[in-house]
Short mmCIF file of C-alpha atoms and ligand atoms in Angstrom, two decimals:
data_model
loop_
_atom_site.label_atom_id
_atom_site.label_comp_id
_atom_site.label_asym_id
_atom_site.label_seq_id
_atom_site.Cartn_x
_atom_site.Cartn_y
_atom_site.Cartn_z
CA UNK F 1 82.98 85.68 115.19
CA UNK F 2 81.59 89.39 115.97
CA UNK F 3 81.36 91.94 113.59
CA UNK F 4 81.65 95.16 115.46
CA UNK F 5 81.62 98.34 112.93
CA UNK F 6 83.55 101.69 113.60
CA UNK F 7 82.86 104.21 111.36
CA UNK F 8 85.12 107.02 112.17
CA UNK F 9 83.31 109.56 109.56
CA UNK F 10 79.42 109.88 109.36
CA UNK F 11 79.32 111.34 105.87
CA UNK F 12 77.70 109.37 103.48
CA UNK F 13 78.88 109.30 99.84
CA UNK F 14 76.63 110.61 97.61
CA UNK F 15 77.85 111.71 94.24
CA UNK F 16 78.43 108.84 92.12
CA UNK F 17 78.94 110.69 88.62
CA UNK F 18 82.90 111.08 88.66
CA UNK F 19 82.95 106.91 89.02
CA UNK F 20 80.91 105.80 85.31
CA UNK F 21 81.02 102.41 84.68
CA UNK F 22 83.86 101.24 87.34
CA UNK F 23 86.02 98.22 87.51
CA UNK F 24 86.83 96.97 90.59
CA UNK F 25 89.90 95.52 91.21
CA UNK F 26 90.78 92.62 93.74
CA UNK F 27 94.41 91.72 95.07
CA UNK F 28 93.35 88.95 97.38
CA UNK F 29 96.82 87.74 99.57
CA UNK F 30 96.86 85.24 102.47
CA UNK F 31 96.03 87.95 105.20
CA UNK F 32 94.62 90.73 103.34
CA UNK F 33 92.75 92.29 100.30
CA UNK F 34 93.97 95.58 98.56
CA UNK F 35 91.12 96.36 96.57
CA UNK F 36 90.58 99.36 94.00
CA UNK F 37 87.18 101.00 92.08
CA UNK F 38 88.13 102.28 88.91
CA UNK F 39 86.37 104.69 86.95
CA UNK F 40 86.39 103.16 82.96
CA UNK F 41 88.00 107.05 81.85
CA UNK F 42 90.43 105.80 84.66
CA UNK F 43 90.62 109.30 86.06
CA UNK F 44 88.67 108.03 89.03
CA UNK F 45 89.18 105.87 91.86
CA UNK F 46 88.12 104.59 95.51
CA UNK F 47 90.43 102.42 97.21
CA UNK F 48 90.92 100.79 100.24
CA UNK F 49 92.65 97.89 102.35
CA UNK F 50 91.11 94.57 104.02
CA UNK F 51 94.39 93.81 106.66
CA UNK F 52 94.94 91.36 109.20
CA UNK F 53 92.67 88.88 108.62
CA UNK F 54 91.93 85.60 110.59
CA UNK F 55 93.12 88.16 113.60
CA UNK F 56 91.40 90.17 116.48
CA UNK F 57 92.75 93.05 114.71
CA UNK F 58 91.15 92.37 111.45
CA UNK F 59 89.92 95.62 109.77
CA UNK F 60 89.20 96.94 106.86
CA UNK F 61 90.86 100.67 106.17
CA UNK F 62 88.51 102.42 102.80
CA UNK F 63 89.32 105.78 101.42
CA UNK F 64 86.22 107.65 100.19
CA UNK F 65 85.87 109.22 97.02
CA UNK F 66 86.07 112.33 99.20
CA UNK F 67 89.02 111.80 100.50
CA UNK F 68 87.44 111.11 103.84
CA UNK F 69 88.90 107.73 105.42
CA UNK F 70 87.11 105.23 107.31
CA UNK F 71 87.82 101.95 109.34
CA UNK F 72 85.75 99.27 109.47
CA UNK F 73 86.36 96.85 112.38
CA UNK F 74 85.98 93.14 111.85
CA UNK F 75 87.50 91.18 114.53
CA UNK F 76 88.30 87.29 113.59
CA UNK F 77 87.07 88.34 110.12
CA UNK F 78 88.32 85.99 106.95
CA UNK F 79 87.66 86.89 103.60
CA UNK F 80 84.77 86.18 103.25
CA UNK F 81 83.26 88.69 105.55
CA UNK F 82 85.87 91.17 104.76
CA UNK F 83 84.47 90.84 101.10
CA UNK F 84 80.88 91.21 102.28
CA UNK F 85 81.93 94.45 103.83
CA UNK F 86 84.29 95.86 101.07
CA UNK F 87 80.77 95.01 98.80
CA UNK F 88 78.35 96.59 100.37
CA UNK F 89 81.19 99.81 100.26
CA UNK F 90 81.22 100.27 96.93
CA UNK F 91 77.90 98.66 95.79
CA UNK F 92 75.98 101.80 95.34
CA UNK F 93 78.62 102.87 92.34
CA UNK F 94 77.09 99.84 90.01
CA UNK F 95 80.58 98.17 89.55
CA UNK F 96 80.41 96.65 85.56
CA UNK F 97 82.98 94.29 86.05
CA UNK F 98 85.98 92.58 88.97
CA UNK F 99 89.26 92.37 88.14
CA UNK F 100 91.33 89.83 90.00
CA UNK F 101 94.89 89.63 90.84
CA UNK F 102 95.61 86.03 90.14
CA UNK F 103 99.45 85.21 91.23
CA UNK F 104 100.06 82.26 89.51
CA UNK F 105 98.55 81.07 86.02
CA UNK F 106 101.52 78.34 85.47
CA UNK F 107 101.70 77.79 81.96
CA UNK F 108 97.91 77.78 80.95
CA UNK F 109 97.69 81.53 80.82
CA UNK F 110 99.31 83.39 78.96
CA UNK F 111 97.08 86.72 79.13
CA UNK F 112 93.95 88.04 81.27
CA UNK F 113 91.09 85.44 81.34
CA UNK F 114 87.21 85.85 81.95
CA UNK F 115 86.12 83.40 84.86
CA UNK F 116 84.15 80.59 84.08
CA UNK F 117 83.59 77.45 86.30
CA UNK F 118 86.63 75.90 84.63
CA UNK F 119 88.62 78.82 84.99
CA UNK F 120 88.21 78.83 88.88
CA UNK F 121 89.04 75.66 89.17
CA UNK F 122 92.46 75.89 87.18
CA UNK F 123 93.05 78.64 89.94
CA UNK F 124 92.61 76.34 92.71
CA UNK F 125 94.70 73.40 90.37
CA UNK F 126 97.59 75.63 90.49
CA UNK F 127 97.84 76.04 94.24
CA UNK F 128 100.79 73.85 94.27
CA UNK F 129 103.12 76.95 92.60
CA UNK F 130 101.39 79.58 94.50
CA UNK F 131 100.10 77.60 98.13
CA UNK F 132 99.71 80.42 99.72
CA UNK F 133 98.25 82.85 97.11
CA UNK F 134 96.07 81.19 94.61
CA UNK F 135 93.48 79.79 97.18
CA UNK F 136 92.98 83.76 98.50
CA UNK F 137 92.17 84.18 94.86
CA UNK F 138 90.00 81.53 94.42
CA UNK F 139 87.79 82.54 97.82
CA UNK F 140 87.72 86.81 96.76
CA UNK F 141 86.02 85.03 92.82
CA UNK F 142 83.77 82.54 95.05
CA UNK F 143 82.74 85.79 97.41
CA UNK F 144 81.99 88.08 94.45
CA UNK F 145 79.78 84.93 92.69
CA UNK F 146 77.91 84.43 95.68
CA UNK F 147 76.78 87.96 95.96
CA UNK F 148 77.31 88.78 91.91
CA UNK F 149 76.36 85.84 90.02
CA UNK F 150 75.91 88.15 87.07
CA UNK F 151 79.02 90.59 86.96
CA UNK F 152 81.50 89.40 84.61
CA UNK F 153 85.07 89.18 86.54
CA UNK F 154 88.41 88.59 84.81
CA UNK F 155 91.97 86.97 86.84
CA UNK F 156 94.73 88.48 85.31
CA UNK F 157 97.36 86.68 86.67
CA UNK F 158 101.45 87.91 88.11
CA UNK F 159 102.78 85.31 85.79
CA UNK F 160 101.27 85.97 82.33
CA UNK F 161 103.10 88.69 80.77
CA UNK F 162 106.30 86.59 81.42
CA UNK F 163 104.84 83.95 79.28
CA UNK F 164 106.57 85.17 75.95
CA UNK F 165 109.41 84.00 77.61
CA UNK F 166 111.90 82.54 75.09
CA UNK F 167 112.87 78.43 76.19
CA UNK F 168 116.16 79.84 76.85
CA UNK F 169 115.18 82.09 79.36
CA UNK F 170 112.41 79.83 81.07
CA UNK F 171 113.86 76.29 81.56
CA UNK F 172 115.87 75.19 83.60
CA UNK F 173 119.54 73.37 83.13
CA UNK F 174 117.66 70.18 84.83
CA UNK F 175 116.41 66.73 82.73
CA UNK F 176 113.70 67.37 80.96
CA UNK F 177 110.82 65.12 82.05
CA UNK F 178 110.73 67.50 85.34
CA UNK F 179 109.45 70.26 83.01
CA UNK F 180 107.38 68.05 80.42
CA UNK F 181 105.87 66.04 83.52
CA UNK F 182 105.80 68.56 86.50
CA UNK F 183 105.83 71.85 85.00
CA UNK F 184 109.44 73.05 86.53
CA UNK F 185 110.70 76.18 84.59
CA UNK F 186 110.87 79.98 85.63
CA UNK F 187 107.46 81.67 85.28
CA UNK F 188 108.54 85.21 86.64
CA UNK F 189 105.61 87.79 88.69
CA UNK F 190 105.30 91.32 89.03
CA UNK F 191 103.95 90.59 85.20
CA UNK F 192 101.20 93.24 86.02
CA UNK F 193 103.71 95.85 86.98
CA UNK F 194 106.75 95.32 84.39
CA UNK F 195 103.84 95.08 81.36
CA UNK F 196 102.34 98.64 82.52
CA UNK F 197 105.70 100.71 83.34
CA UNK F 198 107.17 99.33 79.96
CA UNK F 199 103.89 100.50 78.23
CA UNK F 200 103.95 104.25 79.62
CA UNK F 201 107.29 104.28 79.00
CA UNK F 202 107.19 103.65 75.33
CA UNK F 203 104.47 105.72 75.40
CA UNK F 204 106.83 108.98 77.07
CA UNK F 205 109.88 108.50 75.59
CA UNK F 206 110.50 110.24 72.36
CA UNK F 207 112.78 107.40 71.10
CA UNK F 208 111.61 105.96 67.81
CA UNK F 209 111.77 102.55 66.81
CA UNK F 210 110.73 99.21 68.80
CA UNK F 211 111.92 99.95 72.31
CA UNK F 212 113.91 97.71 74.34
CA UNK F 213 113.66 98.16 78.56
CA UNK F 214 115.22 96.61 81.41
CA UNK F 215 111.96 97.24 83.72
CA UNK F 216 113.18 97.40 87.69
CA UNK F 217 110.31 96.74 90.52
CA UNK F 218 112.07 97.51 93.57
CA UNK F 219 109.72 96.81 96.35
CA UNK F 220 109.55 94.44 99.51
CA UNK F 221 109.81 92.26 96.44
CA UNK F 222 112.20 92.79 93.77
CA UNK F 223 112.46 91.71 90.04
CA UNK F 224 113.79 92.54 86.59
CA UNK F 225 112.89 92.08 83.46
CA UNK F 226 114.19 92.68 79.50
CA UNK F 227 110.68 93.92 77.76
CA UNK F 228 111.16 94.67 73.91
CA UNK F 229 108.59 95.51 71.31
CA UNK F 230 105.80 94.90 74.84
CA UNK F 231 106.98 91.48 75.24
CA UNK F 232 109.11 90.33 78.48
CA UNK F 233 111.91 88.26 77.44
CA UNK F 234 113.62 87.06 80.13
CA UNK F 235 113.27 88.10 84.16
CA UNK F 236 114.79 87.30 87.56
CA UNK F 237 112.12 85.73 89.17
CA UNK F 238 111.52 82.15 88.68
CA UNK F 239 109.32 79.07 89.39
CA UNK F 240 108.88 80.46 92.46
CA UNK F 241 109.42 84.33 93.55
CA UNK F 242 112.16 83.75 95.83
CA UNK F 243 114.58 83.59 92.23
CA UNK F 244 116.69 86.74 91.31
CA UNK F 245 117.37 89.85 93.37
CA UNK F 246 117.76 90.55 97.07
CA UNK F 247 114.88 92.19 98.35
CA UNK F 248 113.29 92.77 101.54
CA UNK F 249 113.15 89.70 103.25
CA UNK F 250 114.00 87.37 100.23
CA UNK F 251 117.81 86.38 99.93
CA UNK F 252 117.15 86.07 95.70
CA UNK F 253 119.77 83.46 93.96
CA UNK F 254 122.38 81.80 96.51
CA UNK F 255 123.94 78.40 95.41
CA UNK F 256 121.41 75.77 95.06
CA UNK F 257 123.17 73.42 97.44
CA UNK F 258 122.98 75.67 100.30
CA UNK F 259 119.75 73.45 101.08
CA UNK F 260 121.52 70.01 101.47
CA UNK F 261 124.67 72.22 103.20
CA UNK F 262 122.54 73.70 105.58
CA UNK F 263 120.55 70.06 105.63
CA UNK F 264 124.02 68.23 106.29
CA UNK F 265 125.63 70.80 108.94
CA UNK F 266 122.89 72.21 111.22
CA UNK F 267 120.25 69.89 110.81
CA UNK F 268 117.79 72.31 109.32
CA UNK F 269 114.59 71.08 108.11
CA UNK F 270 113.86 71.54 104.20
CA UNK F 271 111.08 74.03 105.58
CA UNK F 272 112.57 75.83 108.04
CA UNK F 273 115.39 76.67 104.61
CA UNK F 274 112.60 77.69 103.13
CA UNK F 275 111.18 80.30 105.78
CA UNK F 276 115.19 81.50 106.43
CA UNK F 277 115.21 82.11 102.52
CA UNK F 278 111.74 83.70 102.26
CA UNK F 279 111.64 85.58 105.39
CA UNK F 280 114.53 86.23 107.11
CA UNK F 281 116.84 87.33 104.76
CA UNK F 282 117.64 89.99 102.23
CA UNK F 283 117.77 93.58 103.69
CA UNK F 284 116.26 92.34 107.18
CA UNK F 285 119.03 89.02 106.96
CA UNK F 286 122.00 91.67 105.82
CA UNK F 287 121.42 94.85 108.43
CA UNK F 288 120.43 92.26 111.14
CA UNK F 289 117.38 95.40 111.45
CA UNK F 290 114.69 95.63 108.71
CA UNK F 291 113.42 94.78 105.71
CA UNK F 292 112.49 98.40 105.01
CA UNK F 293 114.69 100.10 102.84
CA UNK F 294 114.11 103.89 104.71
CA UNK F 295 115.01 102.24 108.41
CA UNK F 296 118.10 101.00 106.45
CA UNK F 297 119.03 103.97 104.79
CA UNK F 298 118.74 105.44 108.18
CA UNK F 299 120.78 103.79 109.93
CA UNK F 300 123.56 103.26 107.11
CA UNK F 301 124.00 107.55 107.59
CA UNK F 302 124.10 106.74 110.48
CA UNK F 303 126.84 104.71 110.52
CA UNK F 304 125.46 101.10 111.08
CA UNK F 305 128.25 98.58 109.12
CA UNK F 306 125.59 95.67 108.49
CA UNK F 307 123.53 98.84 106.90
CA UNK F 308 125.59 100.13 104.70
CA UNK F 309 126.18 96.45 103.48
CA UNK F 310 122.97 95.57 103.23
CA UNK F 311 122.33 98.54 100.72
CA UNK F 312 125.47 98.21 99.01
CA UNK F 313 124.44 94.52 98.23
CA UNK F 314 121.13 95.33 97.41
CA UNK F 315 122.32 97.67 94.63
CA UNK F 316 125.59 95.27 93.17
CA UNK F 317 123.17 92.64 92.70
CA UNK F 318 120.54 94.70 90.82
CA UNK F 319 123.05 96.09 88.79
CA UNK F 320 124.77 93.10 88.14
CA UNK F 321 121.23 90.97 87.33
CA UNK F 322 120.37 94.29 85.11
CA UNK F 323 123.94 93.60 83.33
CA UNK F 324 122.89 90.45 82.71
CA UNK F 325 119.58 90.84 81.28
CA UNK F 326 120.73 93.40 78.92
CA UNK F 327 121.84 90.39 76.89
CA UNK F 328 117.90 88.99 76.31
CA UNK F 329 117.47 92.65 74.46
CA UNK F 330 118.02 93.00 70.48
CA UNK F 331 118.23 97.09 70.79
CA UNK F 332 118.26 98.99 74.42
CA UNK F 333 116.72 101.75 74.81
CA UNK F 334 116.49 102.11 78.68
CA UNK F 335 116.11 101.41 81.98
CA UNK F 336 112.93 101.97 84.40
CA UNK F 337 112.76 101.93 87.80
CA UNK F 338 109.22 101.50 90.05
CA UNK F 339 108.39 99.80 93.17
CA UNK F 340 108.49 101.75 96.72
CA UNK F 341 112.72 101.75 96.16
CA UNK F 342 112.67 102.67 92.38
CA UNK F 343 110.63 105.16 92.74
CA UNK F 344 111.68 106.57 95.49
CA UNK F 345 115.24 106.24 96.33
CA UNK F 346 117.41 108.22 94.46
CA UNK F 347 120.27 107.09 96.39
CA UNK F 348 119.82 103.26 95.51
CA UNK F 349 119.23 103.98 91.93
CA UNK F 350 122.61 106.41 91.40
CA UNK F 351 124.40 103.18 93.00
CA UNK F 352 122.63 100.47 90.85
CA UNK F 353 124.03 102.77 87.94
CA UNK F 354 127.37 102.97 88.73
CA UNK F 355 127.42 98.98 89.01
CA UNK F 356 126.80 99.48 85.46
CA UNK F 357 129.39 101.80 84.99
CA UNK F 358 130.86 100.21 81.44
CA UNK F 359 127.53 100.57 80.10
CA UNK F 360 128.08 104.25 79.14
CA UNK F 361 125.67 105.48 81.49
CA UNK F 362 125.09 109.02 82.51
CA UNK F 363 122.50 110.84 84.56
CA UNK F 364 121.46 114.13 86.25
CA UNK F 365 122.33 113.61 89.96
CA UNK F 366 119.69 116.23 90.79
CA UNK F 367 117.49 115.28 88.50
CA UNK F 368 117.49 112.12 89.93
CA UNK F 369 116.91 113.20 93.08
CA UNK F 370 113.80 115.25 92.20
CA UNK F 371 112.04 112.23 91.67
CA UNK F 372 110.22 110.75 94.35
CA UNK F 373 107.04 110.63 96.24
CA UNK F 374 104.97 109.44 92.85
CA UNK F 375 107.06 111.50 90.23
CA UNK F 376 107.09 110.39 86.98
CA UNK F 377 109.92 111.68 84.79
CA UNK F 378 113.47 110.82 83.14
CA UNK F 379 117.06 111.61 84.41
CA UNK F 380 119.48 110.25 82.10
CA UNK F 381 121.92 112.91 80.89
CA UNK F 382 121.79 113.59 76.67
CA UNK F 383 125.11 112.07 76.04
CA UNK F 384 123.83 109.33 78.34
CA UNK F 385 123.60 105.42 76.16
CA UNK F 386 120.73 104.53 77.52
CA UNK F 387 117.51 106.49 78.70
CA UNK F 388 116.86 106.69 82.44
CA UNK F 389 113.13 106.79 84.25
CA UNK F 390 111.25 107.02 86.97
CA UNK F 391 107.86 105.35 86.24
CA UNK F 392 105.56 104.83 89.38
CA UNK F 393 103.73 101.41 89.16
CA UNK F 394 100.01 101.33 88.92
CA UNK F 395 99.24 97.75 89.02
CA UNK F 396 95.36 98.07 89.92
CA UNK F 397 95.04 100.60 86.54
CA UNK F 398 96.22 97.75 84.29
CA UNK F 399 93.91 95.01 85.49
CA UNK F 400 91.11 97.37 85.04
CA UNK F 401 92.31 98.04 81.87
CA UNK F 402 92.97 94.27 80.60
CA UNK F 403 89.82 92.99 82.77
CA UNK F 404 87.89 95.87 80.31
CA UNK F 405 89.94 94.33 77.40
CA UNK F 406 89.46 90.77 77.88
CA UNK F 407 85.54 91.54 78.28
CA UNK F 408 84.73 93.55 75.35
CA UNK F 409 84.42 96.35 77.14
CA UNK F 410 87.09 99.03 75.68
P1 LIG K 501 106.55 98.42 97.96
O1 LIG K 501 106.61 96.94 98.27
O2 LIG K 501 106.56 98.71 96.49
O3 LIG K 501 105.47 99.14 98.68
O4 LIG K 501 107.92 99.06 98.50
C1 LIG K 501 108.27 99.00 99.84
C2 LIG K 501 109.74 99.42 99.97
O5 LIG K 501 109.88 100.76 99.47
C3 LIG K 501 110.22 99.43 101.41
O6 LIG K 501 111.52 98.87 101.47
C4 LIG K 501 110.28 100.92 101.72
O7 LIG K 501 111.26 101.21 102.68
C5 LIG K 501 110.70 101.48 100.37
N1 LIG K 501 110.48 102.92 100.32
C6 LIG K 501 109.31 103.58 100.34
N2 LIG K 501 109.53 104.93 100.36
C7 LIG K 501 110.89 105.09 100.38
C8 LIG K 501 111.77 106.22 100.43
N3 LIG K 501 111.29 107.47 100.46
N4 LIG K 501 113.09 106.01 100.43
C9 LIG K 501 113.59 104.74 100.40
N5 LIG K 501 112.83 103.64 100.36
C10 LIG K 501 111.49 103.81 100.35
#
């Protein structure tokens, strides 16, 4: 394997005060790492992006505390390398602690954890929900340990937040044993993301009282959730992420039986269902195009049919799933939309509302459409039932801040 390194900027960086005491942040995923240096006033950060990995193309793209960008080269390069590299980036800031993305903490974790030799090994355990995740978060820990035997680091895993879940929202209608013997029952992810857009929210809103949300992360993956008093109650996603919405290239529910129809009638192999469900369907299955909402949009004004369809199912089944979840709330107090689509697609969120229409809903069309491109702000109307915002997600600032939490250190 070579390691060939293009540095596309000379310029050192030097000035290390704006970064005290950072936290970095690791989102280890089968082909790349996002990772993040956080300052602990959280006013600060570095970030940068390990892609491709395993390929001739592997590189790793870093974004200076400058500003300045640079790409680092590393053809062939795993994780392992691509760790190396990212370390030797950011070592000169004195990092006091790693944060890890962990996908899948089954039903052992219910909140951020400190890694211990135990720990690392439950990771690895719960492979089987998360095969292609949880091992890329077992080798970014192993990388970090073998350089950093003596920096604390923290998982904070996708599924834990969802673990206040009430029995009625996790199991499944199934017998029993295949929850008491093999763990089968919705977990739900984007945990990270619906815990910190509920928080600010409750935070902005001057609504008094406990606060009820129906958080909405509409990204290349999609979920919902019912968060009241800071505690999910029910959400979309399930055992596995492919549960709930329609997202990018995830189809979200369809009848369970499709399997052994699809099994029985075209011969298709239980993993090539699997792959069709995962990756070929959703936005990218509907337009027959992409899984990219903005090429959709596009070509929906456009006239494209499949298009229009595609983003017209998108929203009914958001709505309707956001309908539904409504019910896991005592008291409502709004709705909040994130993810690349929530946040920035005033179009899709205007016709997720007026799914909802008998809800009572009413919003600021311009408003609304003010808020995009990271904008954080509300656009429900004051006779509206509900409130309405747009919260951006900030998934690597809350596993700094519960990696500081869970070690003492704020
Ligand atoms: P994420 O996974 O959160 O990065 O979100 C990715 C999704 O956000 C893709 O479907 C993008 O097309 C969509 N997205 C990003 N910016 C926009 C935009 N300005 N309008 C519509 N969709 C957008």
């Amino acid at each position: 394997m070579s390691d060939s390194t293009t540095t596309q900027t000379s310029k050192q960086e030097s000035d290390t005060s704006q970064l005290t005491n950072p936290t970095l942040v690791l989102n280890c995923g089968s082909s790349s790492i996002k990772y993040a240096l956080i300052s602990e006033d959280e006013s600060t950060r570095i970030t940068g992006l390990a892609e491709n990995l395993g390929l001739d193309t592997a590189r790793i793209k870093h974004t200076a505390l400058s500003g300045e960008k640079l790409e680092i080269s590393i053809p062939g390069g795993r994780h392992k390398l691509a760790l190396q590299k990212i370390l030797e980036l950011l070592e000169q800031y004195h990092f006091i602690a790693v944060g890890h993305r962990g996908v899948h903490g089954g039903r052992e974790y219910s909140e951020a954890v400190q890694v211990t030799d135990h720990v690392l090994s439950e990771v690895k355990r719960l492979k089987s929900l998360a095969p292609l995740h949880n091992p890329a978060n077992a080798l970014g820990i192993e990388a970090v340990q073998a350089i950093y035997p003596d920096i604390p680091q923290v998982v904070v895993f996708d599924t834990a937040f969802h673990q206040t879940m009430p029995a009625v929202a996790y199991r499944y209608p199934i017998p029993k044993a295949l929850y008491e013997d093999h763990k089968i029952r919705r977990y739900g992810f984007h945990g990270t993301s619906h815990a910190y857009v509920s928080e600010r929210a409750s935070q902005i809103t001057e609504a008094g009282g406990t606060h009820g949300w129906l958080t909405a992360h509409l990204g290349n993956g999609c979920s919902a959730a019912a968060v009241y008093d800071g505690k999910s109650l029910d959400t979309s996603m399930g055992l596995t992420p492919l549960e709930g919405l329609m997202m990018g290239t995830r189809s979200g529910d369809v009848d369970p039986s499709l399997h052994i129809h699809l099994k029985r009638q075209l011969d298709m192999s239980l993993e090539d269902i699997d792959k069709m469900l995962n990756s070929d369907s959703g936005l990218l299955g509907i337009s027959g195009l992409s899984n990219d909402m903005r090429t959709v949009e596009e070509a929906a004004n456009e006239g494209h049919k499949d298009a229009k369809l595609a983003i017209e199912m998108f929203a009914y089944r958001a709505g309707k799933y956001l309908a539904s979840l409504s019910c896991a709330l005592p008291e409502f107090t709004g709705i909040i939309f994130t993810g690349g689509i929530g946040e920035n697609s005033a179009s899709t969120r205007a016709r997720i509302l007026n799914v909802m229409r008998h809800f009572g809903i009413s919003f600021d069309a311009d408003k609304n459409k003010t808020l995009a491109g990271g904008a954080e702000g509300s656009f429900h109307s004051s006779d509206s039932s509900v409130e309405l915002w747009v919260i951006p997600t900030d998934e690597e600032r809350q596993i700094a801040k519960e990696t500081r939490q869970t070690l003492g250190l704020a």
